[in-house]
Amino acid sequence: MSNANIEAFKARFGALPAVCAIAPGRLEVLGNHTDYNEGFVLSTAVDRATTVSMSPVEGTVCTIHENGKDCTLDLNDLTTYVKGDWRNYLKGLILELQKRGAKIGAFNAELSSTVPLSAGMSSSAALEMAFGFALKTIFKIELSLPDWARAGQGVENNFMGLKSGLLDQFSSLYGKKDSLILCDFRTVEVLKTVSMPAGWSMVVANTMVKHNLVESDYNLRRQSCENALAAIQKKYPAVKALRDVDSAMLESCKDDMDITDWKRAKHVVGEDERVMQGVKLLEAGDIRAFGALLFASHESSRDMFENSCTELDALVEIAKTLPGCAGARLSGGGFGGISIHLVESDQAEQYCERLKTAYKTMTGKVAETLICGIGDGARVL
């Protein structure tokens, strides 16, 4: 894909680019909505990515060639948010980098991507990090990887209005081929990488229900978590975030909070526990027990966090009936988007066909499936 992107840049702008940067999408494997609660997540970068080729130019007008069309960005007009315009992410990132002292000039760029849009594989973080790494190289921007992640998060929080955590950017930056990464979002670091056992693949099944987290109940879920935390802190003042709470502590505070806030917190606390259990199971090679945690995670999303939907539930229920599947769950923010399925590699293609057939029967919708490889993180080529 990078070679095609470079050739497209050359065809449009008449010369080779100064830099080509690539950043992958991600899959959240376990740890749903734990990142902004200072918790733990098991995630992976995928072999679907966004690529940006770029060269500096004079002036203030940037030209971006994407999907055969030109669009522009004026560095003197970055603060205007236009609903539904993907250039919002570019504007937001430039503003975040300028806050950090970066001096950014105009550029020509070629943009291409194989990350599905609005599907829960974080196409936005892939765009932010690929674009950022191209800018980094041309304009000599010195930031640590955690600070690049925070800059991407700043785009979502400050420009897009989504109170998201750091998971998406972290996964895109730190991904390691054939491994899951265990992230700690209190210390903002990768604690370890965990190898995926051979012979197993991750099947991604897209419900084809588009989710737009900015317009979803995402921010309401985060507010519920904050409400629950405040109630818990009255009884346990040493608690700093939901990651400090175990199931017994939460149960002891159940009568002190709104039942909806308790349910949201129960999901997050359970997810943190499942992440740490999952690491131990993978390291022991017990893939079946690890898969059972995926099913348990989805049940919690459905019943406690209520960020699933009928179509996601259908895909997971079908998964329980098909041979070769160890576990399945929604992945990402929820409210539509994708489910992930841990499937024996030699059955993955047949599994996809059976899943799509059953999904069409149950919902009348046509799911998209892909067998996802685990890739490396963002890089300059």
CSV table of C-alpha atoms in Angstrom, one decimal:
chain,number,residue,atom,x,y,z
A,1,MET,CA,0.0,0.0,0.0
A,2,SER,CA,2.9,2.4,0.8
A,3,ASN,CA,4.4,2.0,-2.7
A,4,ALA,CA,1.0,2.8,-4.3
A,5,ASN,CA,0.6,5.8,-2.1
A,6,ILE,CA,4.1,7.1,-3.0
A,7,GLU,CA,3.4,6.6,-6.7
A,8,ALA,CA,0.0,8.4,-6.4
A,9,PHE,CA,1.8,11.3,-4.8
A,10,LYS,CA,4.3,11.4,-7.6
A,11,ALA,CA,1.6,11.3,-10.2
A,12,ARG,CA,-0.3,14.2,-8.6
A,13,PHE,CA,2.5,16.4,-7.5
A,14,GLY,CA,5.2,15.6,-10.1
A,15,ALA,CA,8.0,14.4,-7.7
A,16,LEU,CA,8.6,11.8,-5.0
A,17,PRO,CA,7.5,12.8,-1.5
A,18,ALA,CA,10.0,13.9,1.2
A,19,VAL,CA,8.5,11.3,3.6
A,20,CYS,CA,6.0,8.4,3.7
A,21,ALA,CA,4.4,7.5,7.1
A,22,ILE,CA,2.1,4.7,8.0
A,23,ALA,CA,0.0,4.1,11.1
A,24,PRO,CA,-2.3,1.1,11.7
A,25,GLY,CA,-5.8,0.7,13.0
A,26,ARG,CA,-6.3,-1.2,16.2
A,27,LEU,CA,-8.4,-3.9,17.8
A,28,GLU,CA,-9.3,-3.7,21.4
A,29,VAL,CA,-9.1,-7.3,22.5
A,30,LEU,CA,-10.0,-6.9,26.2
A,31,GLY,CA,-10.5,-3.8,28.3
A,32,ASN,CA,-13.6,-2.0,27.1
A,33,HIS,CA,-13.9,1.7,28.3
A,34,THR,CA,-11.1,1.1,30.8
A,35,ASP,CA,-8.6,3.6,29.4
A,36,TYR,CA,-10.1,6.8,30.6
A,37,ASN,CA,-10.7,5.1,34.0
A,38,GLU,CA,-6.9,4.7,34.3
A,39,GLY,CA,-7.2,1.0,33.8
A,40,PHE,CA,-5.7,-1.8,31.7
A,41,VAL,CA,-6.3,-2.8,28.1
A,42,LEU,CA,-5.1,-5.7,25.9
A,43,SER,CA,-5.0,-4.5,22.3
A,44,THR,CA,-3.3,-5.0,19.0
A,45,ALA,CA,-2.4,-3.0,16.0
A,46,VAL,CA,-3.7,-4.6,12.8
A,47,ASP,CA,-2.4,-5.0,9.2
A,48,ARG,CA,-4.9,-2.3,8.0
A,49,ALA,CA,-3.3,1.1,8.0
A,50,THR,CA,-3.4,4.7,6.9
A,51,THR,CA,-0.5,6.0,4.8
A,52,VAL,CA,0.5,9.6,4.3
A,53,SER,CA,3.2,10.8,1.8
A,54,MET,CA,4.2,14.4,2.2
A,55,SER,CA,6.5,17.2,1.0
A,56,PRO,CA,6.8,20.8,2.3
A,57,VAL,CA,5.7,23.7,0.1
A,58,GLU,CA,5.8,27.5,0.4
A,59,GLY,CA,2.8,29.5,1.6
A,60,THR,CA,0.0,28.6,4.0
A,61,VAL,CA,-2.3,26.5,1.8
A,62,CYS,CA,-1.9,22.7,2.1
A,63,THR,CA,-3.1,20.4,-0.7
A,64,ILE,CA,-4.2,16.9,0.3
A,65,HIS,CA,-4.9,14.4,-2.5
A,66,GLU,CA,-7.2,11.6,-1.4
A,67,ASN,CA,-9.2,9.1,-3.4
A,68,GLY,CA,-8.5,10.9,-6.7
A,69,LYS,CA,-9.6,14.3,-5.4
A,70,ASP,CA,-7.9,17.4,-4.1
A,71,CYS,CA,-8.9,19.2,-0.9
A,72,THR,CA,-7.1,22.1,0.8
A,73,LEU,CA,-6.3,23.2,4.3
A,74,ASP,CA,-5.3,26.8,5.1
A,75,LEU,CA,-2.9,27.1,8.1
A,76,ASN,CA,-4.5,30.5,8.8
A,77,ASP,CA,-7.9,29.0,9.2
A,78,LEU,CA,-7.6,25.9,11.4
A,79,THR,CA,-10.2,26.6,14.2
A,80,THR,CA,-13.3,26.1,12.1
A,81,TYR,CA,-15.0,22.7,12.8
A,82,VAL,CA,-17.0,21.4,9.9
A,83,LYS,CA,-19.4,18.6,10.8
A,84,GLY,CA,-18.6,15.4,8.9
A,85,ASP,CA,-15.3,16.7,7.4
A,86,TRP,CA,-12.4,14.3,8.0
A,87,ARG,CA,-10.0,17.3,7.7
A,88,ASN,CA,-11.2,18.2,11.2
A,89,TYR,CA,-8.7,15.6,12.4
A,90,LEU,CA,-5.8,17.2,10.5
A,91,LYS,CA,-6.8,20.7,11.8
A,92,GLY,CA,-7.1,19.4,15.3
A,93,LEU,CA,-3.7,17.7,15.2
A,94,ILE,CA,-1.9,20.8,13.9
A,95,LEU,CA,-3.5,22.9,16.6
A,96,GLU,CA,-2.4,20.3,19.3
A,97,LEU,CA,1.1,20.3,17.9
A,98,GLN,CA,1.2,24.1,17.9
A,99,LYS,CA,0.2,24.1,21.5
A,100,ARG,CA,3.3,22.0,22.1
A,101,GLY,CA,5.6,24.5,20.4
A,102,ALA,CA,5.8,22.9,16.9
A,103,LYS,CA,6.3,25.2,13.9
A,104,ILE,CA,4.4,23.7,11.0
A,105,GLY,CA,4.5,25.0,7.4
A,106,ALA,CA,2.4,24.2,4.4
A,107,PHE,CA,2.6,20.8,2.6
A,108,ASN,CA,1.4,18.6,-0.2
A,109,ALA,CA,0.1,15.2,0.9
A,110,GLU,CA,-1.3,12.0,-0.5
A,111,LEU,CA,-3.6,10.1,1.8
A,112,SER,CA,-4.8,6.5,1.5
A,113,SER,CA,-6.2,4.0,4.0
A,114,THR,CA,-7.3,0.4,4.3
A,115,VAL,CA,-8.8,0.9,7.8
A,116,PRO,CA,-12.6,0.7,7.6
A,117,LEU,CA,-14.3,3.9,8.6
A,118,SER,CA,-16.7,4.2,11.5
A,119,ALA,CA,-16.3,0.5,12.3
A,120,GLY,CA,-14.5,0.4,15.7
A,121,MET,CA,-11.0,-0.1,14.3
A,122,SER,CA,-10.0,3.5,15.0
A,123,SER,CA,-9.5,4.9,11.6
A,124,SER,CA,-9.3,8.3,13.3
A,125,ALA,CA,-6.3,7.4,15.4
A,126,ALA,CA,-4.6,5.8,12.4
A,127,LEU,CA,-5.1,9.1,10.4
A,128,GLU,CA,-3.9,11.2,13.3
A,129,MET,CA,-0.7,9.2,13.9
A,130,ALA,CA,0.2,8.7,10.2
A,131,PHE,CA,-0.3,12.4,9.6
A,132,GLY,CA,1.6,13.3,12.7
A,133,PHE,CA,4.6,11.1,11.9
A,134,ALA,CA,4.8,12.7,8.4
A,135,LEU,CA,4.7,16.2,10.0
A,136,LYS,CA,7.3,15.1,12.6
A,137,THR,CA,9.8,14.2,9.9
A,138,ILE,CA,9.4,17.2,7.7
A,139,PHE,CA,9.1,19.9,10.5
A,140,LYS,CA,11.5,18.3,13.0
A,141,ILE,CA,8.9,17.8,15.8
A,142,GLU,CA,10.4,16.2,18.9
A,143,LEU,CA,7.8,14.4,21.0
A,144,SER,CA,7.9,11.1,23.0
A,145,LEU,CA,5.5,8.4,21.9
A,146,PRO,CA,3.2,9.0,24.9
A,147,ASP,CA,3.1,12.7,24.0
A,148,TRP,CA,2.2,11.8,20.4
A,149,ALA,CA,-0.7,9.7,21.8
A,150,ARG,CA,-1.8,12.7,24.0
A,151,ALA,CA,-1.7,15.0,21.0
A,152,GLY,CA,-4.1,12.6,19.2
A,153,GLN,CA,-6.3,12.4,22.2
A,154,GLY,CA,-6.3,16.1,22.3
A,155,VAL,CA,-7.8,16.2,18.8
A,156,GLU,CA,-10.7,14.0,20.0
A,157,ASN,CA,-11.2,15.8,23.3
A,158,ASN,CA,-10.7,19.4,22.3
A,159,PHE,CA,-11.6,19.6,18.7
A,160,MET,CA,-14.0,16.7,18.1
A,161,GLY,CA,-15.8,16.9,21.4
A,162,LEU,CA,-15.3,13.2,22.3
A,163,LYS,CA,-14.0,12.5,25.8
A,164,SER,CA,-12.0,9.5,24.7
A,165,GLY,CA,-9.0,8.0,26.4
A,166,LEU,CA,-5.6,7.1,24.9
A,167,LEU,CA,-6.2,3.5,23.8
A,168,ASP,CA,-6.6,4.1,20.1
A,169,GLN,CA,-3.5,6.2,19.7
A,170,PHE,CA,-1.4,4.0,22.0
A,171,SER,CA,-2.3,0.9,20.1
A,172,SER,CA,-1.5,2.5,16.8
A,173,LEU,CA,1.9,3.7,18.1
A,174,TYR,CA,3.1,0.7,20.1
A,175,GLY,CA,1.7,-2.3,18.1
A,176,LYS,CA,4.0,-5.3,17.7
A,177,LYS,CA,3.6,-7.9,15.0
A,178,ASP,CA,2.0,-11.2,16.2
A,179,SER,CA,1.6,-9.9,19.8
A,180,LEU,CA,-1.0,-8.2,22.0
A,181,ILE,CA,0.1,-5.2,24.0
A,182,LEU,CA,-0.8,-4.7,27.7
A,183,CYS,CA,-1.3,-1.0,28.3
A,184,ASP,CA,-1.5,0.7,31.7
A,185,PHE,CA,-3.4,4.0,31.3
A,186,ARG,CA,-2.4,5.4,34.7
A,187,THR,CA,1.3,5.4,34.1
A,188,VAL,CA,0.6,5.7,30.3
A,189,GLU,CA,3.0,2.9,29.3
A,190,VAL,CA,3.1,-0.5,27.7
A,191,LEU,CA,3.7,-3.0,30.5
A,192,LYS,CA,4.5,-6.0,28.3
A,193,THR,CA,3.7,-7.7,25.0
A,194,VAL,CA,2.0,-11.0,25.0
A,195,SER,CA,2.4,-13.4,22.1
A,196,MET,CA,-0.7,-14.8,20.4
A,197,PRO,CA,-0.5,-18.6,20.2
A,198,ALA,CA,0.1,-20.0,16.8
A,199,GLY,CA,-2.8,-21.4,14.9
A,200,TRP,CA,-5.3,-18.8,15.9
A,201,SER,CA,-6.6,-15.8,14.0
A,202,MET,CA,-8.7,-12.7,14.7
A,203,VAL,CA,-11.8,-12.5,12.5
A,204,VAL,CA,-13.3,-9.0,12.4
A,205,ALA,CA,-17.0,-8.9,11.6
A,206,ASN,CA,-18.5,-5.5,10.8
A,207,THR,CA,-22.2,-5.2,11.7
A,208,MET,CA,-22.5,-2.4,9.0
A,209,VAL,CA,-24.1,-0.3,11.7
A,210,LYS,CA,-22.1,2.9,11.5
A,211,HIS,CA,-21.2,4.3,14.8
A,212,ASN,CA,-20.3,8.0,15.3
A,213,LEU,CA,-19.0,8.2,18.9
A,214,VAL,CA,-19.1,12.0,18.9
A,215,GLU,CA,-22.9,11.7,18.5
A,216,SER,CA,-23.4,8.5,20.6
A,217,ASP,CA,-23.8,8.0,24.3
A,218,TYR,CA,-20.0,7.7,24.8
A,219,ASN,CA,-19.7,10.9,26.8
A,220,LEU,CA,-22.7,9.9,28.9
A,221,ARG,CA,-21.0,6.6,29.7
A,222,ARG,CA,-17.8,8.4,30.8
A,223,GLN,CA,-19.9,10.7,33.0
A,224,SER,CA,-21.6,7.7,34.7
A,225,CYS,CA,-18.1,6.3,35.5
A,226,GLU,CA,-17.2,9.6,37.1
A,227,ASN,CA,-20.4,9.6,39.1
A,228,ALA,CA,-19.7,6.1,40.4
A,229,LEU,CA,-16.2,7.0,41.3
A,230,ALA,CA,-17.3,10.0,43.3
A,231,ALA,CA,-19.7,7.8,45.3
A,232,ILE,CA,-17.0,5.2,46.0
A,233,GLN,CA,-14.6,7.8,47.1
A,234,LYS,CA,-16.9,8.9,50.0
A,235,LYS,CA,-16.4,5.4,51.5
A,236,TYR,CA,-12.9,4.7,50.1
A,237,PRO,CA,-11.1,8.1,49.9
A,238,ALA,CA,-7.8,6.5,48.8
A,239,VAL,CA,-9.4,5.4,45.5
A,240,LYS,CA,-8.2,7.6,42.6
A,241,ALA,CA,-9.9,5.9,39.7
A,242,LEU,CA,-12.1,2.9,38.9
A,243,ARG,CA,-9.0,0.9,38.3
A,244,ASP,CA,-8.4,1.0,42.1
A,245,VAL,CA,-11.8,-0.6,42.8
A,246,ASP,CA,-12.4,-4.4,42.9
A,247,SER,CA,-15.7,-6.2,42.7
A,248,ALA,CA,-16.1,-6.5,46.4
A,249,MET,CA,-15.6,-2.8,47.0
A,250,LEU,CA,-18.0,-1.9,44.3
A,251,GLU,CA,-20.6,-4.2,45.7
A,252,SER,CA,-20.3,-2.6,49.1
A,253,CYS,CA,-21.1,0.8,47.5
A,254,LYS,CA,-24.0,-0.3,45.4
A,255,ASP,CA,-26.7,1.3,47.6
A,256,ASP,CA,-24.7,4.6,47.6
A,257,MET,CA,-25.1,5.4,43.9
A,258,ASP,CA,-27.6,5.5,41.1
A,259,ILE,CA,-28.2,1.9,39.7
A,260,THR,CA,-27.2,3.0,36.2
A,261,ASP,CA,-23.9,4.4,37.4
A,262,TRP,CA,-23.3,1.2,39.4
A,263,LYS,CA,-23.9,-0.9,36.3
A,264,ARG,CA,-21.4,1.2,34.3
A,265,ALA,CA,-18.8,0.9,37.0
A,266,LYS,CA,-19.4,-2.9,37.3
A,267,HIS,CA,-18.5,-3.3,33.6
A,268,VAL,CA,-15.3,-1.3,33.9
A,269,VAL,CA,-14.1,-3.0,37.1
A,270,GLY,CA,-14.9,-6.4,35.6
A,271,GLU,CA,-13.0,-5.5,32.4
A,272,ASP,CA,-9.8,-4.6,34.3
A,273,GLU,CA,-10.0,-8.0,36.1
A,274,ARG,CA,-10.6,-9.8,32.8
A,275,VAL,CA,-7.6,-8.1,31.2
A,276,MET,CA,-5.2,-9.3,33.9
A,277,GLN,CA,-6.8,-12.8,33.9
A,278,GLY,CA,-6.4,-12.8,30.1
A,279,VAL,CA,-2.7,-12.1,30.2
A,280,LYS,CA,-2.1,-15.0,32.6
A,281,LEU,CA,-4.2,-17.4,30.4
A,282,LEU,CA,-2.4,-16.4,27.2
A,283,GLU,CA,1.0,-16.8,28.9
A,284,ALA,CA,-0.1,-20.3,30.0
A,285,GLY,CA,-1.3,-21.1,26.5
A,286,ASP,CA,-4.9,-21.6,27.6
A,287,ILE,CA,-6.6,-20.1,24.5
A,288,ARG,CA,-10.0,-21.6,25.2
A,289,ALA,CA,-10.2,-20.1,28.7
A,290,PHE,CA,-9.0,-16.8,27.2
A,291,GLY,CA,-11.8,-17.0,24.6
A,292,ALA,CA,-14.4,-17.5,27.4
A,293,LEU,CA,-13.3,-14.1,28.8
A,294,LEU,CA,-14.2,-12.5,25.4
A,295,PHE,CA,-17.7,-13.9,25.7
A,296,ALA,CA,-18.0,-12.7,29.3
A,297,SER,CA,-16.8,-9.2,28.3
A,298,HIS,CA,-19.5,-9.0,25.6
A,299,GLU,CA,-22.2,-10.0,28.1
A,300,SER,CA,-21.0,-7.2,30.4
A,301,SER,CA,-21.1,-4.7,27.6
A,302,ARG,CA,-24.6,-5.8,26.6
A,303,ASP,CA,-26.1,-5.9,30.1
A,304,MET,CA,-24.0,-3.5,32.2
A,305,PHE,CA,-22.5,-0.9,30.0
A,306,GLU,CA,-25.3,-1.1,27.4
A,307,ASN,CA,-23.0,-0.1,24.5
A,308,SER,CA,-23.9,-3.1,22.3
A,309,CYS,CA,-26.7,-3.3,19.8
A,310,THR,CA,-29.0,-6.0,18.3
A,311,GLU,CA,-26.6,-6.6,15.4
A,312,LEU,CA,-23.5,-7.0,17.6
A,313,ASP,CA,-25.4,-9.3,19.9
A,314,ALA,CA,-26.4,-11.4,16.9
A,315,LEU,CA,-22.8,-11.9,15.7
A,316,VAL,CA,-21.7,-13.0,19.2
A,317,GLU,CA,-24.6,-15.4,19.7
A,318,ILE,CA,-23.9,-16.9,16.3
A,319,ALA,CA,-20.2,-17.3,17.2
A,320,LYS,CA,-21.2,-19.5,20.1
A,321,THR,CA,-22.7,-22.0,17.7
A,322,LEU,CA,-19.9,-22.2,15.1
A,323,PRO,CA,-17.0,-24.7,15.2
A,324,GLY,CA,-13.5,-23.2,15.5
A,325,CYS,CA,-14.5,-20.2,17.6
A,326,ALA,CA,-13.1,-19.8,21.2
A,327,GLY,CA,-14.6,-16.4,21.9
A,328,ALA,CA,-16.2,-13.2,20.5
A,329,ARG,CA,-17.1,-9.7,21.7
A,330,LEU,CA,-17.8,-6.2,20.5
A,331,SER,CA,-14.6,-4.2,20.1
A,332,GLY,CA,-14.1,-0.5,20.5
A,333,GLY,CA,-16.6,2.1,21.6
A,334,GLY,CA,-19.6,0.0,20.7
A,335,PHE,CA,-23.1,1.3,19.6
A,336,GLY,CA,-22.4,-0.5,16.3
A,337,GLY,CA,-19.2,-1.2,14.5
A,338,ILE,CA,-17.3,-4.4,14.8
A,339,SER,CA,-17.1,-7.6,16.8
A,340,ILE,CA,-13.9,-9.7,17.0
A,341,HIS,CA,-13.8,-13.5,16.9
A,342,LEU,CA,-11.0,-15.7,18.1
A,343,VAL,CA,-11.0,-18.5,15.5
A,344,GLU,CA,-8.8,-21.4,14.6
A,345,SER,CA,-6.8,-20.3,11.6
A,346,ASP,CA,-7.5,-23.3,9.4
A,347,GLN,CA,-11.2,-22.7,9.8
A,348,ALA,CA,-11.2,-18.9,9.5
A,349,GLU,CA,-12.4,-18.6,5.9
A,350,GLN,CA,-15.2,-21.1,6.3
A,351,TYR,CA,-16.1,-19.4,9.6
A,352,CYS,CA,-16.5,-16.1,7.9
A,353,GLU,CA,-18.9,-17.5,5.3
A,354,ARG,CA,-21.0,-19.3,8.0
A,355,LEU,CA,-21.1,-16.2,10.1
A,356,LYS,CA,-22.3,-14.0,7.3
A,357,THR,CA,-25.0,-16.4,6.2
A,358,ALA,CA,-26.4,-16.7,9.7
A,359,TYR,CA,-26.2,-12.9,10.3
A,360,LYS,CA,-28.1,-12.3,7.1
A,361,THR,CA,-30.8,-14.7,8.2
A,362,MET,CA,-31.1,-13.2,11.7
A,363,THR,CA,-30.9,-9.5,10.8
A,364,GLY,CA,-31.5,-9.1,7.1
A,365,LYS,CA,-28.1,-7.2,6.9
A,366,VAL,CA,-25.0,-8.2,5.1
A,367,ALA,CA,-21.9,-8.3,7.4
A,368,GLU,CA,-18.4,-7.6,6.2
A,369,THR,CA,-15.7,-9.9,7.5
A,370,LEU,CA,-12.0,-9.9,7.3
A,371,ILE,CA,-9.3,-12.2,8.7
A,372,CYS,CA,-7.1,-9.7,10.5
A,373,GLY,CA,-3.3,-10.0,10.8
A,374,ILE,CA,-1.5,-8.4,13.8
A,375,GLY,CA,0.8,-5.7,12.6
A,376,ASP,CA,3.5,-3.3,13.8
A,377,GLY,CA,2.9,0.2,15.0
A,378,ALA,CA,3.3,3.6,13.4
A,379,ARG,CA,6.5,4.2,11.5
A,380,VAL,CA,8.2,6.4,8.9
A,381,LEU,CA,9.1,4.3,5.8
